[in-house]
Tab-separated table of C-alpha atoms and ligand atoms in Angstrom:
chain	number	residue	atom	x	y	z
A	1	MET	CA	0.000	0.000	0.000
A	2	ASN	CA	1.009	3.564	-0.615
A	3	LYS	CA	-0.427	6.854	-1.795
A	4	GLN	CA	-1.168	5.304	-5.192
A	5	THR	CA	-2.551	2.058	-3.757
A	6	PRO	CA	-5.375	2.474	-1.237
A	7	LEU	CA	-7.207	-0.216	0.645
A	8	VAL	CA	-10.307	-1.591	-1.064
A	9	PRO	CA	-12.774	-1.033	0.450
A	10	ALA	CA	-11.458	2.133	2.093
A	11	ASP	CA	-12.887	1.059	5.438
A	12	TYR	CA	-11.340	-2.447	5.260
A	13	ALA	CA	-10.805	-4.094	8.629
A	14	PRO	CA	-8.873	-7.362	9.154
A	15	ALA	CA	-10.701	-10.255	10.816
A	16	ASP	CA	-7.850	-11.851	12.775
A	17	LEU	CA	-6.632	-9.078	15.069
A	18	VAL	CA	-4.822	-10.060	18.254
A	19	ALA	CA	-4.394	-7.611	21.148
A	20	MET	CA	-0.727	-7.377	22.080
A	21	SER	CA	-1.713	-7.429	25.760
A	22	GLU	CA	-3.189	-10.918	25.205
A	23	ILE	CA	0.215	-12.284	24.190
A	24	GLY	CA	2.287	-10.415	26.749
A	25	VAL	CA	3.824	-7.814	24.440
A	26	PRO	CA	4.327	-4.256	25.748
A	27	SER	CA	2.085	-1.841	23.888
A	28	ALA	CA	1.658	1.448	25.678
A	29	ASN	CA	-1.510	2.327	23.808
A	30	GLY	CA	-3.175	-1.103	23.868
A	31	HIS	CA	-2.769	-1.877	20.193
A	32	SER	CA	-3.405	-5.012	18.167
A	33	LEU	CA	-2.075	-6.566	14.948
A	34	ARG	CA	-3.142	-9.355	12.623
A	35	SER	CA	-2.315	-12.715	14.147
A	36	GLU	CA	0.798	-13.584	12.123
A	37	ALA	CA	2.294	-10.104	12.550
A	38	ALA	CA	1.503	-10.101	16.273
A	39	THR	CA	3.379	-13.367	16.753
A	40	ALA	CA	6.323	-12.018	14.746
A	41	VAL	CA	6.491	-8.895	16.966
A	42	GLN	CA	6.415	-11.113	20.047
A	43	THR	CA	9.350	-13.166	18.718
A	44	MET	CA	11.282	-10.071	17.637
A	45	PHE	CA	10.850	-8.278	20.988
A	46	ALA	CA	11.988	-11.434	22.832
A	47	ALA	CA	15.098	-11.577	20.634
A	48	ALA	CA	15.858	-7.886	21.241
A	49	SER	CA	15.694	-8.543	24.956
A	50	ALA	CA	17.791	-11.711	24.869
A	51	GLU	CA	20.406	-10.481	22.380
A	52	ALA	CA	20.723	-6.804	23.297
A	53	GLY	CA	18.984	-6.257	26.629
A	54	LEU	CA	16.409	-3.984	24.988
A	55	THR	CA	12.795	-3.524	26.055
A	56	LEU	CA	10.900	-2.626	22.920
A	57	ASP	CA	7.367	-1.256	22.956
A	58	MET	CA	4.753	-1.228	20.224
A	59	THR	CA	3.598	2.374	20.260
A	60	SER	CA	1.047	1.901	17.488
A	61	GLY	CA	-0.382	-1.040	15.557
A	62	TYR	CA	-3.754	-1.520	13.927
A	63	ARG	CA	-5.730	1.674	13.472
A	64	ASP	CA	-9.206	1.569	11.979
A	65	TYR	CA	-10.574	3.931	9.356
A	66	GLY	CA	-12.287	6.130	11.945
A	67	LEU	CA	-9.175	6.562	14.091
A	68	GLN	CA	-7.040	7.314	11.023
A	69	THR	CA	-9.580	9.961	10.007
A	70	GLU	CA	-9.235	11.594	13.436
A	71	LEU	CA	-5.422	11.470	13.379
A	72	TYR	CA	-5.091	12.790	9.840
A	73	THR	CA	-7.602	15.578	10.461
A	74	GLY	CA	-5.616	16.593	13.548
A	75	TYR	CA	-2.332	16.699	11.609
A	76	VAL	CA	-3.897	18.813	8.864
A	77	ALA	CA	-5.242	21.245	11.468
A	78	ASP	CA	-1.809	21.498	13.123
A	79	LEU	CA	0.523	21.426	10.131
A	80	GLY	CA	-1.514	22.135	7.010
A	81	GLN	CA	-2.264	19.493	4.420
A	82	GLU	CA	1.081	19.464	2.594
A	83	ALA	CA	3.129	18.822	5.731
A	84	ALA	CA	0.495	16.460	7.133
A	85	ASP	CA	0.707	14.287	4.013
A	86	LEU	CA	4.435	13.718	4.581
A	87	THR	CA	3.873	12.257	8.023
A	88	SER	CA	0.312	10.888	8.215
A	89	ALA	CA	-1.666	8.801	5.744
A	90	ARG	CA	-5.112	9.789	4.628
A	91	PRO	CA	-7.801	7.384	5.841
A	92	GLY	CA	-7.940	4.291	3.618
A	93	TYR	CA	-4.245	4.701	2.729
A	94	SER	CA	-2.563	3.849	6.028
A	95	GLU	CA	-0.533	0.670	6.460
A	96	HIS	CA	-1.718	0.722	10.050
A	97	GLN	CA	-5.228	-0.024	8.782
A	98	THR	CA	-3.956	-3.347	7.352
A	99	GLY	CA	-3.013	-4.589	10.832
A	100	LEU	CA	0.465	-5.357	9.474
A	101	ALA	CA	2.374	-2.214	10.509
A	102	ALA	CA	3.949	-1.488	13.886
A	103	ASP	CA	5.424	1.719	15.258
A	104	ILE	CA	8.117	0.646	17.690
A	105	SER	CA	9.936	2.464	20.475
A	106	SER	CA	12.615	1.428	22.968
A	107	GLN	CA	11.856	1.927	26.645
A	108	GLY	CA	14.192	4.345	28.404
A	109	GLU	CA	15.766	5.701	25.216
A	110	GLY	CA	13.363	8.494	24.296
A	111	CYS	CA	12.962	9.638	20.684
A	112	VAL	CA	9.510	8.037	20.518
A	113	LEU	CA	8.148	8.569	16.992
A	114	GLU	CA	11.046	10.942	16.278
A	115	GLN	CA	13.760	10.640	13.657
A	116	CYS	CA	16.414	10.484	16.393
A	117	PHE	CA	15.042	6.991	17.149
A	118	SER	CA	17.469	5.869	14.434
A	119	THR	CA	20.377	6.788	16.739
A	120	THR	CA	19.126	4.798	19.749
A	121	ALA	CA	20.252	1.250	20.496
A	122	GLY	CA	16.694	0.057	19.899
A	123	GLY	CA	16.420	1.832	16.561
A	124	GLN	CA	19.765	0.478	15.425
A	125	TRP	CA	18.976	-3.060	16.532
A	126	LEU	CA	15.697	-2.965	14.596
A	127	ALA	CA	17.351	-1.569	11.478
A	128	ALA	CA	19.869	-4.423	11.548
A	129	ASN	CA	17.596	-7.263	12.628
A	130	ALA	CA	13.921	-6.670	11.760
A	131	HIS	CA	14.297	-8.538	8.460
A	132	ARG	CA	15.019	-11.743	10.410
A	133	PHE	CA	11.463	-11.618	11.741
A	134	GLY	CA	9.629	-10.675	8.555
A	135	PHE	CA	9.648	-6.895	8.977
A	136	ILE	CA	10.933	-4.152	6.704
A	137	LEU	CA	11.686	-0.497	7.400
A	138	ARG	CA	8.949	0.944	5.241
A	139	PHE	CA	9.942	4.640	5.034
A	140	PRO	CA	13.752	4.767	4.899
A	141	ASP	CA	15.906	7.882	4.987
A	142	GLY	CA	16.177	9.733	1.685
A	143	ALA	CA	13.338	7.822	0.007
A	144	THR	CA	10.484	10.333	0.250
A	145	ALA	CA	10.293	10.640	-3.541
A	146	THR	CA	9.522	6.909	-3.706
A	147	THR	CA	7.493	6.225	-0.563
A	148	GLY	CA	5.758	9.591	-0.169
A	149	TYR	CA	6.769	9.822	3.497
A	150	GLU	CA	9.590	11.313	5.477
A	151	PHE	CA	12.086	9.018	7.229
A	152	GLU	CA	10.217	7.024	9.887
A	153	PRO	CA	12.811	4.855	11.674
A	154	TRP	CA	10.066	3.522	13.984
A	155	HIS	CA	7.605	2.262	11.357
A	156	TYR	CA	7.977	-1.400	10.406
A	157	ARG	CA	5.777	-3.326	8.028
A	158	TYR	CA	5.290	-7.084	8.297
A	159	VAL	CA	5.810	-8.801	4.937
A	160	GLY	CA	6.812	-12.303	6.129
A	161	THR	CA	10.324	-13.699	6.359
A	162	GLU	CA	10.426	-14.967	2.781
A	163	THR	CA	9.912	-11.460	1.412
A	164	SER	CA	11.996	-9.641	4.018
A	165	ALA	CA	14.919	-12.026	3.386
A	166	ALA	CA	14.618	-11.603	-0.381
A	167	MET	CA	14.523	-7.824	-0.010
A	168	GLN	CA	17.564	-7.920	2.268
A	169	ALA	CA	19.428	-10.120	-0.237
A	170	ALA	CA	18.480	-7.848	-3.125
A	171	GLY	CA	19.756	-4.826	-1.217
A	172	THR	CA	16.746	-2.713	-2.156
A	173	THR	CA	15.822	0.017	0.315
A	174	THR	CA	12.159	0.577	-0.507
A	175	TYR	CA	9.316	-1.905	-0.897
A	176	GLU	CA	8.241	-0.119	-4.087
A	177	GLU	CA	11.686	-0.701	-5.605
A	178	PHE	CA	11.695	-4.340	-4.501
A	179	LEU	CA	8.258	-4.962	-6.036
A	180	GLY	CA	9.041	-3.038	-9.204
A	181	ALA	CA	6.105	-0.787	-8.351
A	182	PRO	CA	5.972	2.856	-9.431
A	183	ALA	CA	7.070	5.548	-7.005
A	184	ALA	CA	4.237	7.038	-4.975
A	185	PRO	CA	5.327	10.509	-3.888
A	186	GLY	CA	1.762	11.806	-3.732
A	187	TYR	CA	-1.919	11.015	-4.104
B	201	LIG	ZN1	3.534	4.003	11.551
C-alpha cells in the first residue's frame, strides 16, 4: 500500500486481530495486529531482549478507518495538508489499517516517533535485525520521492520472512523498488 494504492474497500478491517496485551507484548496504547504479525512482533521483541537487553514497545499497531480519520484531520489542522501528508496517511491509505504495521519504540531511550530513534540502540537493533522476523523499514531515509513519506525509523511493516529475506538479499531500500512498483510521492 502507498499513496497510489489504497485499501479496497477504504474502510477495510482485518478479521484476525490479536491484542498485544493478550500475548504479553508491551504496547503502551493497547494496540493489536493481525495474528501472524503479532506473533512475529512477540518473537522479535523477545530476541531484542535476549540479544541486546532492549525492552521494545509497540507504540502503534492496527488503526481503523475512523481513528485514522481523526489522526489525519488533527495533523492537517496542526501542520496544514502538505506537511500532514508527509507524516500521516489519509484514511484508507494507512498501512496501520492493514493490521500489518507497527510503530516501535525502545523503553528508556526516548525519541519516541522521532527521527532520532534511528540513533538509539533500539532503533539500530531494529534496522539491523527486523528482516530476520519478517519486517521491513517501510519509510527509509532519503526515500520520500519513492514512498511519499519522510524518514520514519520507527515504522515497520510485516511482509513475512520470505519477502523480508529476499529484499535484504536484493539490497533494495524501498518496498516499491523491490516490487518493481511505481514511485508514490503523492496522491
Ligand atoms: Zn507508523
